[in-house]
Short mmCIF file of C-alpha atoms and ligand atoms in Angstrom, two decimals:
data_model
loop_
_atom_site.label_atom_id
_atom_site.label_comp_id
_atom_site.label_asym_id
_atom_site.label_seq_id
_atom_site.Cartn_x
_atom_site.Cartn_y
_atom_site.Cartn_z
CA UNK A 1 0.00 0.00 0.00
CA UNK A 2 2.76 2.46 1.14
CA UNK A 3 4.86 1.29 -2.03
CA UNK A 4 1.88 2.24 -4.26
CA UNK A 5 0.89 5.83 -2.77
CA UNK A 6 5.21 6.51 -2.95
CA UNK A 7 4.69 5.25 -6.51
CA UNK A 8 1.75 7.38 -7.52
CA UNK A 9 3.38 10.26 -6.04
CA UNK A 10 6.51 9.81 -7.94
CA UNK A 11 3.61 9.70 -11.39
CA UNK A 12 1.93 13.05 -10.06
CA UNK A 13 5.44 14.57 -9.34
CA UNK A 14 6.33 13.54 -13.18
CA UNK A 15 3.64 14.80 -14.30
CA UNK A 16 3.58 18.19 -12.50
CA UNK A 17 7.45 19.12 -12.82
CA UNK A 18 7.92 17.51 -16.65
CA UNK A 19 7.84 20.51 -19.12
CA UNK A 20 8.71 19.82 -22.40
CA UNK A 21 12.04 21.41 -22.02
CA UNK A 22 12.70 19.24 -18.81
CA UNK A 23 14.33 16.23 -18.10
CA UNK A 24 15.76 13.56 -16.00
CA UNK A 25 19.12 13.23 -15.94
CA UNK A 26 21.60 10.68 -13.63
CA UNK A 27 23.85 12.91 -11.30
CA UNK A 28 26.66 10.08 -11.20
CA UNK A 29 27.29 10.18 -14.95
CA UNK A 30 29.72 13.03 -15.87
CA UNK A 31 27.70 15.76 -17.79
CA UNK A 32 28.74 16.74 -20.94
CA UNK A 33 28.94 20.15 -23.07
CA UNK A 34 29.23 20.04 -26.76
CA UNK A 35 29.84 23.34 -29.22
CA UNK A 36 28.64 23.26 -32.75
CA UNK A 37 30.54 23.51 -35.52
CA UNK A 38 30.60 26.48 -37.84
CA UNK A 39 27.03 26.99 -40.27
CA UNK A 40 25.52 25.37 -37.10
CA UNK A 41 23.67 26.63 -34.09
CA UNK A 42 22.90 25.12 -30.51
CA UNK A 43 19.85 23.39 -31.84
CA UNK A 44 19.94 22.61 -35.26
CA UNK A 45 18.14 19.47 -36.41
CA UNK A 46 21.85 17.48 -36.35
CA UNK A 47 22.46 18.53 -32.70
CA UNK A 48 19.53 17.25 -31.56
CA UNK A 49 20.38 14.02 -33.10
CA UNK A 50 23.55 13.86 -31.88
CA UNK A 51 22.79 14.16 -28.47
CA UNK A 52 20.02 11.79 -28.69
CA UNK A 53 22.43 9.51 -30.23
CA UNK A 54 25.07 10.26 -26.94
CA UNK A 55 21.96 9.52 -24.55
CA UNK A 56 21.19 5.79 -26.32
CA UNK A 57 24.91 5.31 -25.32
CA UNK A 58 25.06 6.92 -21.81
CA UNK A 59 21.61 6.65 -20.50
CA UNK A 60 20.74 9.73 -18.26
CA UNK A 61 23.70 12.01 -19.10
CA UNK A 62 22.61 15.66 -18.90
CA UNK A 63 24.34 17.36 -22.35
CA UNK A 64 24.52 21.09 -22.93
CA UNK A 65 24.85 22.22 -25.99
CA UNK A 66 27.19 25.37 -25.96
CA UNK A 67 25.05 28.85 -26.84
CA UNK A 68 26.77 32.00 -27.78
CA UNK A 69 22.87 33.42 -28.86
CA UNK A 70 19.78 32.60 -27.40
CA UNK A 71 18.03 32.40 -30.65
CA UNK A 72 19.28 29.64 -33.20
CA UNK A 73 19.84 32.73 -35.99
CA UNK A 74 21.91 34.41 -33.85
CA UNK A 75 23.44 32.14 -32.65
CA UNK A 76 24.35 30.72 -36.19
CA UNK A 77 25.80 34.04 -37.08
CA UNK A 78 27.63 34.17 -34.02
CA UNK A 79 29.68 30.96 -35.69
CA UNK A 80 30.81 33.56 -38.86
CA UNK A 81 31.11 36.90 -37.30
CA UNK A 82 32.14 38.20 -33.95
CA UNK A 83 34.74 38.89 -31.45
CA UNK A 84 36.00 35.00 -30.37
CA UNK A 85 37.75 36.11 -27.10
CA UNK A 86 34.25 37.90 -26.14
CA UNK A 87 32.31 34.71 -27.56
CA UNK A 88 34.53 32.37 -24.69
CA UNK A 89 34.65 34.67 -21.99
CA UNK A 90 30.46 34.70 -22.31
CA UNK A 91 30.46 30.94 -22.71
CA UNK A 92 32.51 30.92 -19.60
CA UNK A 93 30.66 32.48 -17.79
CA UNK A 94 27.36 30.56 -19.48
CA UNK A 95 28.98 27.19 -18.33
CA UNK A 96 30.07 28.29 -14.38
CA UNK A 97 26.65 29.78 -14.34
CA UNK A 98 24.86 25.89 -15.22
CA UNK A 99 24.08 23.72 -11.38
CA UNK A 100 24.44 20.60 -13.19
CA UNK A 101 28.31 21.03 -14.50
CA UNK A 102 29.67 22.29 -11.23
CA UNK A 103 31.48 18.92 -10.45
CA UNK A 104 33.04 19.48 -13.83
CA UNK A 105 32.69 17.71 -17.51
CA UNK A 106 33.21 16.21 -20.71
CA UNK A 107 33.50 17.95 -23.67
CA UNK A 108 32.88 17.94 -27.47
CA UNK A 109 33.72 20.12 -29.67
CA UNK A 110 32.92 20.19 -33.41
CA UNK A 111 35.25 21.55 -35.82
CA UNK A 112 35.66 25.09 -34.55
CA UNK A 113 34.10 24.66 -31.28
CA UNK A 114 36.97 22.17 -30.76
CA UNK A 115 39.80 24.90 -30.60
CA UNK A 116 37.13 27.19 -28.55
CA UNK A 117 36.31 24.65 -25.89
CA UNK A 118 40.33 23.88 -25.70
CA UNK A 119 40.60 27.87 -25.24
CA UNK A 120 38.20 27.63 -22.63
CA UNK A 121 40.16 25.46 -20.88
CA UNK A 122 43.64 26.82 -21.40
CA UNK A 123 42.24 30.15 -19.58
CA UNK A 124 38.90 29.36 -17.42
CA UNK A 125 38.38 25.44 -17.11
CA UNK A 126 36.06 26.36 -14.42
CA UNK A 127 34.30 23.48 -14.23
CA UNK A 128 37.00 21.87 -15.30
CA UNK A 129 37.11 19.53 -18.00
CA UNK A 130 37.90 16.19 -17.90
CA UNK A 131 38.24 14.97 -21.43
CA UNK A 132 38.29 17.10 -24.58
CA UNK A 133 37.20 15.45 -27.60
CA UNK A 134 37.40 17.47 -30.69
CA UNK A 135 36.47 16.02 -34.06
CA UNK A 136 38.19 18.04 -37.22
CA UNK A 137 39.04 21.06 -35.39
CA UNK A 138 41.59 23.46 -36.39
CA UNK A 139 44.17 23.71 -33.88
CA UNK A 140 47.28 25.18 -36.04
CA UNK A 141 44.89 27.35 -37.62
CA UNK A 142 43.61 27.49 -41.31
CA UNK A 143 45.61 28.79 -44.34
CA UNK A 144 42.42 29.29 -46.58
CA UNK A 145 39.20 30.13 -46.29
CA UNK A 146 36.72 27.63 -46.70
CA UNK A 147 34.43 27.06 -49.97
CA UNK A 148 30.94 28.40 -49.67
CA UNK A 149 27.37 25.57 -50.23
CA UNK A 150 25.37 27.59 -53.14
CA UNK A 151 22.98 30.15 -51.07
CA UNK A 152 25.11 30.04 -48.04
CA UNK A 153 24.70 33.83 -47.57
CA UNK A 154 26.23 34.28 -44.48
CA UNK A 155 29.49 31.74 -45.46
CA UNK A 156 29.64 34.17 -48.44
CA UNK A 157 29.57 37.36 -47.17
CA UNK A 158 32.18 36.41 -44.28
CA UNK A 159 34.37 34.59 -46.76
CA UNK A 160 33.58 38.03 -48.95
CA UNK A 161 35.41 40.16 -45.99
CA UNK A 162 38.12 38.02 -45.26
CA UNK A 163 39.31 38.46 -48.77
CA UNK A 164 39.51 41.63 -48.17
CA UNK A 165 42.24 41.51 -45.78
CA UNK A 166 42.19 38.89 -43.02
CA UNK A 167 44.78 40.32 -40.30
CA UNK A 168 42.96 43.61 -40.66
CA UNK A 169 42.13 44.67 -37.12
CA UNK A 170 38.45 45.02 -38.17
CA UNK A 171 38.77 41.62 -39.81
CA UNK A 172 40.54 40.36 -36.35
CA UNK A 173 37.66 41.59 -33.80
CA UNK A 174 34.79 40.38 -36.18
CA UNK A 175 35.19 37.67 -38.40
CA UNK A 176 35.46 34.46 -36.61
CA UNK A 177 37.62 32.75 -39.56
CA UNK A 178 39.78 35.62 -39.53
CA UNK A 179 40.81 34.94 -35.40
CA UNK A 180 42.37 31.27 -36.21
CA UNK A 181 43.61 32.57 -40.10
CA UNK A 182 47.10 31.46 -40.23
CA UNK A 183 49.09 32.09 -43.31
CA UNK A 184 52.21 30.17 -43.15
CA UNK A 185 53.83 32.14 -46.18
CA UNK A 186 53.54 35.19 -43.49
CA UNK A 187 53.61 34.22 -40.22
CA UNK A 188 55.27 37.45 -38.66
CA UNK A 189 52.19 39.40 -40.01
CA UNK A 190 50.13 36.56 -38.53
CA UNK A 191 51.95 36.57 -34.67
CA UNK A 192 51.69 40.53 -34.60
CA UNK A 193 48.23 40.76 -35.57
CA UNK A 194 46.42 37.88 -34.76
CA UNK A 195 44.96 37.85 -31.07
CA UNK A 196 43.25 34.89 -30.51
CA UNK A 197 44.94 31.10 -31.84
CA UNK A 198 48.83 32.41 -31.42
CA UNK A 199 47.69 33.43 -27.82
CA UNK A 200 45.91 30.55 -27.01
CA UNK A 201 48.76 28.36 -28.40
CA UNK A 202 51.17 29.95 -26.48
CA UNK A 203 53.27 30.70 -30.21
CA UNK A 204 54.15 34.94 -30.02
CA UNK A 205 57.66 34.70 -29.48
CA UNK A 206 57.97 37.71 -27.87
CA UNK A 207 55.45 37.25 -25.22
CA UNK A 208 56.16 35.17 -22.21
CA UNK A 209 54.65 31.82 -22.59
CA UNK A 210 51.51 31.18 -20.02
CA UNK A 211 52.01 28.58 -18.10
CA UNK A 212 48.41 28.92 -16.87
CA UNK A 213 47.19 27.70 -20.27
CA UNK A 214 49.75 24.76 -20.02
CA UNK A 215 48.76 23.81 -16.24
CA UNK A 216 44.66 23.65 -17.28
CA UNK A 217 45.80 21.79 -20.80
CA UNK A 218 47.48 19.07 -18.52
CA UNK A 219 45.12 19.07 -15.54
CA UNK A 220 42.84 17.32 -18.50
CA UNK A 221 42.26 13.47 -18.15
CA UNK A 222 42.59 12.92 -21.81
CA UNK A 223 42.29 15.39 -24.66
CA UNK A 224 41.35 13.25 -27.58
CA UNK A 225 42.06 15.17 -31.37
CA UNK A 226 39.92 13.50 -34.55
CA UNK A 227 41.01 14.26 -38.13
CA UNK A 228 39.00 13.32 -40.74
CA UNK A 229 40.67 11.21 -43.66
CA UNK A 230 39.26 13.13 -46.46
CA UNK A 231 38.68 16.51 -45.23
CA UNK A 232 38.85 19.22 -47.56
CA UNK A 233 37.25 21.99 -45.56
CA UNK A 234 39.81 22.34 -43.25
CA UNK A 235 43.25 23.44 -44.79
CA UNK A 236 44.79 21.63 -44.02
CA UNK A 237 43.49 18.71 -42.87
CA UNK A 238 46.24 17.97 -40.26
CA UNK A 239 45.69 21.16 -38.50
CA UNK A 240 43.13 18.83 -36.89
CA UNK A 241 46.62 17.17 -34.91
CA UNK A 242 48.17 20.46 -34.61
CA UNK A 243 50.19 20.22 -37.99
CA UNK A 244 50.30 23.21 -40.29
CA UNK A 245 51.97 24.33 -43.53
CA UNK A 246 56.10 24.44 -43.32
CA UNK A 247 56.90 28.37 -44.50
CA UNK A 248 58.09 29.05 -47.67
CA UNK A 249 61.59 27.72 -48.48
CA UNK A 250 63.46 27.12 -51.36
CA UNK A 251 64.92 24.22 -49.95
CA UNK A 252 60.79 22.73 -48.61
CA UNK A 253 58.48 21.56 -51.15
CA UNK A 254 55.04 23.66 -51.33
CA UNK A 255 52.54 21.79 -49.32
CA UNK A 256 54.74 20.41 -46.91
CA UNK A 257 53.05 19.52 -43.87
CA UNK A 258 55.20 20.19 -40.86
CA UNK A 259 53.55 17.64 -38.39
CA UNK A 260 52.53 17.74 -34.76
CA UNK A 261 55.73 15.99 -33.51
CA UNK A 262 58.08 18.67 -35.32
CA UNK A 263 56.13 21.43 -34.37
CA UNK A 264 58.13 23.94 -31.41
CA UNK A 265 54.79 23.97 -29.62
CA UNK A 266 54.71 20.42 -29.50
CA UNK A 267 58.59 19.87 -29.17
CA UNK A 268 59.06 23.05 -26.55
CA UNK A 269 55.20 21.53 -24.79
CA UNK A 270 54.31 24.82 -25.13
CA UNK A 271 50.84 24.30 -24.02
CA UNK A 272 50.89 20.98 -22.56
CA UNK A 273 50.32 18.58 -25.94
CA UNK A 274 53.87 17.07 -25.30
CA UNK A 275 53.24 16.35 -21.56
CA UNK A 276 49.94 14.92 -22.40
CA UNK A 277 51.32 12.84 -25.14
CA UNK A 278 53.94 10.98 -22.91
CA UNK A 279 51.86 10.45 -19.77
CA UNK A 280 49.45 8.34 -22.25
CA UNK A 281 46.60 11.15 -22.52
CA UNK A 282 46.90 12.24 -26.17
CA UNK A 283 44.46 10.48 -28.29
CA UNK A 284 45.11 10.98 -32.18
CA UNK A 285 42.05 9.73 -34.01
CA UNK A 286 41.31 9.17 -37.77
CA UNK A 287 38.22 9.18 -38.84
CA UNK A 288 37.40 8.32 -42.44
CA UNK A 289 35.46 10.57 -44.70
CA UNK A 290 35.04 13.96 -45.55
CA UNK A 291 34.98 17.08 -42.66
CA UNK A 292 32.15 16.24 -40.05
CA UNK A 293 31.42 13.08 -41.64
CA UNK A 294 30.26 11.74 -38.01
CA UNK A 295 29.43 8.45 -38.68
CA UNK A 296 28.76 5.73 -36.04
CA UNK A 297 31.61 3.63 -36.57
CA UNK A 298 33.70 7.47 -36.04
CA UNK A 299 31.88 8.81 -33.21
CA UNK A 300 30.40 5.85 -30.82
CA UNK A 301 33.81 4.33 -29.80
CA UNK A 302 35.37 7.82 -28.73
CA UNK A 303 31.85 8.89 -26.95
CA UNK A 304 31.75 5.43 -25.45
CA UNK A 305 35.34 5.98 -23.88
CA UNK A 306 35.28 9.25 -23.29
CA UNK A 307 32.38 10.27 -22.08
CA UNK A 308 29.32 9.19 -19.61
CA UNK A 309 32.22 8.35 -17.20
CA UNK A 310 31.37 7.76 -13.43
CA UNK A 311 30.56 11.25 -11.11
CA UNK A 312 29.84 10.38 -8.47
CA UNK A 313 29.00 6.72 -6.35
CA UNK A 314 25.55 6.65 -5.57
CA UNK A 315 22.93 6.47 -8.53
CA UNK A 316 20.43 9.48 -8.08
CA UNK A 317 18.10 10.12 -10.73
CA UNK A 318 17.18 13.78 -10.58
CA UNK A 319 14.19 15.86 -12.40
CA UNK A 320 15.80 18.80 -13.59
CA UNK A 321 12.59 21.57 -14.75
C1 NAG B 401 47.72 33.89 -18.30
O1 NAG B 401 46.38 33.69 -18.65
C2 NAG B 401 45.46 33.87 -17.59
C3 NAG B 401 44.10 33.49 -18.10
O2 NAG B 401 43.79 34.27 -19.23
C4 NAG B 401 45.54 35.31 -17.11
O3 NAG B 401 44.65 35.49 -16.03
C5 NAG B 401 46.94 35.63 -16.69
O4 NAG B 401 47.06 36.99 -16.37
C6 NAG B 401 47.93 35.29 -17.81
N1 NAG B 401 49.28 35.41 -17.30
C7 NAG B 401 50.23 36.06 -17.93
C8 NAG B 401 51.58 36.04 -17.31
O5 NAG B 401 50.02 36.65 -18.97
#
């Protein structure tokens, strides 16, 4: 009798607290926050997937989806044009300010949102994060803009302005492609003008390097990067492992990828990648396909090691509204 009313009270409390934007979630599964990629917004049709997709492999994980806008136009925008230090220091701020990530978190990031959520922890990581997964990001930058989808207004007009002179300071404070532009034949002009990816990968020689952003790299459990095989959006490809473009040199063959493992930030660990790598906590991932190609056999392995780890001991189910 007593088991029944407790049981028809749990129904009635269901029913009472379950909005359609609430609920349940497992408080001993670590939570996890995933930024779009670039064209994409917080709740595109794809998102929504995905993290259904995450749920039928961690049952009860809370996931939030990473918002620089409220509204999914803005917020799309926000992936093309804007300020990116301004964009992390309010998702900063957005993350610290969620209940549910306060004993800290996985994270995904897709293409761009890769190299923002790693900037997020280099200077906040507050939560902290514990493993970084970022599929097809570009961590060494890009050294040319990427091709426009027919009607992609917004890809065209931004792609539009950054022909007109990426490393202008205009071009540096509000065109997102611009902030993580990095043009091997002209790297000087690139390390003196650029704010954002030389700062955040510790590479402006005549700056003191920050060992903050090295400490929070480390203090991850794992940071796991995932190139795609085929990808021809991001230029290049291995930028995804922290390779770029060797200069210019009479001597180097144009299109000479100078890979993670000869690059000074690796070699020098200025940020941490080299530490990470030889205590066992770099993961370098291939997935096949083109860039974003997220298929099952790419994705489900890495989420199913990665994330949905073990919070906390006892096994609470909380109603979030
Ligand atoms: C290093 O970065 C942190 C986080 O952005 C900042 O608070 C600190 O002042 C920086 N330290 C130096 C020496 O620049």
């Amino acid at each position: 009798m007593i088991l029944r009313s407790l049981l028809l009270f749990a129904v009635v409390v269901q029913l009472v607290f379950a909005s359609p934007f609430a609920s349940s979630y497992r408080k001993d599964v670590r939570p996890l926050v995933i930024w779009h990629g670039l064209g994409d917004s917080h709740s595109s049709a794809g998102m929504l997937e995905f993290a259904e997709l995450i749920k039928s492999v961690h049952p009860g994980i809370f996931i939030h989806a990473v918002r620089v806008e409220e509204s999914i136009e803005a917020d799309q925008r926000a992936g093309w044009f804007g300020n990116v230090e301004e964009q992390i220091v309010k998702v900063s701020e957005q993350l610290a300010s969620i209940k549910e990530l306060e004993g800290g978190f996985d994270a995904i990031g897709f293409s761009q949102g890769g190299q923002f959520l790693r900037a997020y922890v280099e200077i906040y990581n507050e939560p902290p994060v514990h493993n970084l997964i970022t599929f097809g990001s570009q961590h060494m930058g890009i050294s040319d803009i990427p091709g426009c989808k027919p009607g992609d207004i917004l890809c065209r007009l931004a792609a539009n302005a950054a022909r007109a002179g990426v490393y202008t300071s205009w071009a540096q404070t509000h065109l997102v492609q611009a902030q993580y532009f990095r043009d091997h034949k002209n790297l000087d002009l690139y390390l003196a003008t650029n704010h954002f990816l030389p700062t955040i990968n510790n590479e402006v020689p005549s700056i003191l390097k920050n060992n903050t952003y090295k400490a929070n790299l480390v203090s991850l459990s794992n940071l796991v990067l995932v190139a795609f095989s085929e990808d021809q959006t991001v230029v290049p490809k291995e930028s995804s492992w922290f390779g770029s473009f060797a200069p210019p040199d009479e001597n180097v063959e144009e299109g000479t990828i100078i890979p993670l493992k000869e690059q000074p930030l690796y070699v020098e660990d200025w940020i941490g990648v080299r530490t990470l790598d030889e205590s066992g906590r770099l993961g370098l991932e291939i997935c096949e396909g083109r860039h974003m190609a997220l298929s099952r056999a790419c994705w489900e392995p890495l989420v199913t090691t990665y994330a949905g780890g073990s919070l906390r001991a006892e096994n609470t189910l909380v109603v979030q509204s």
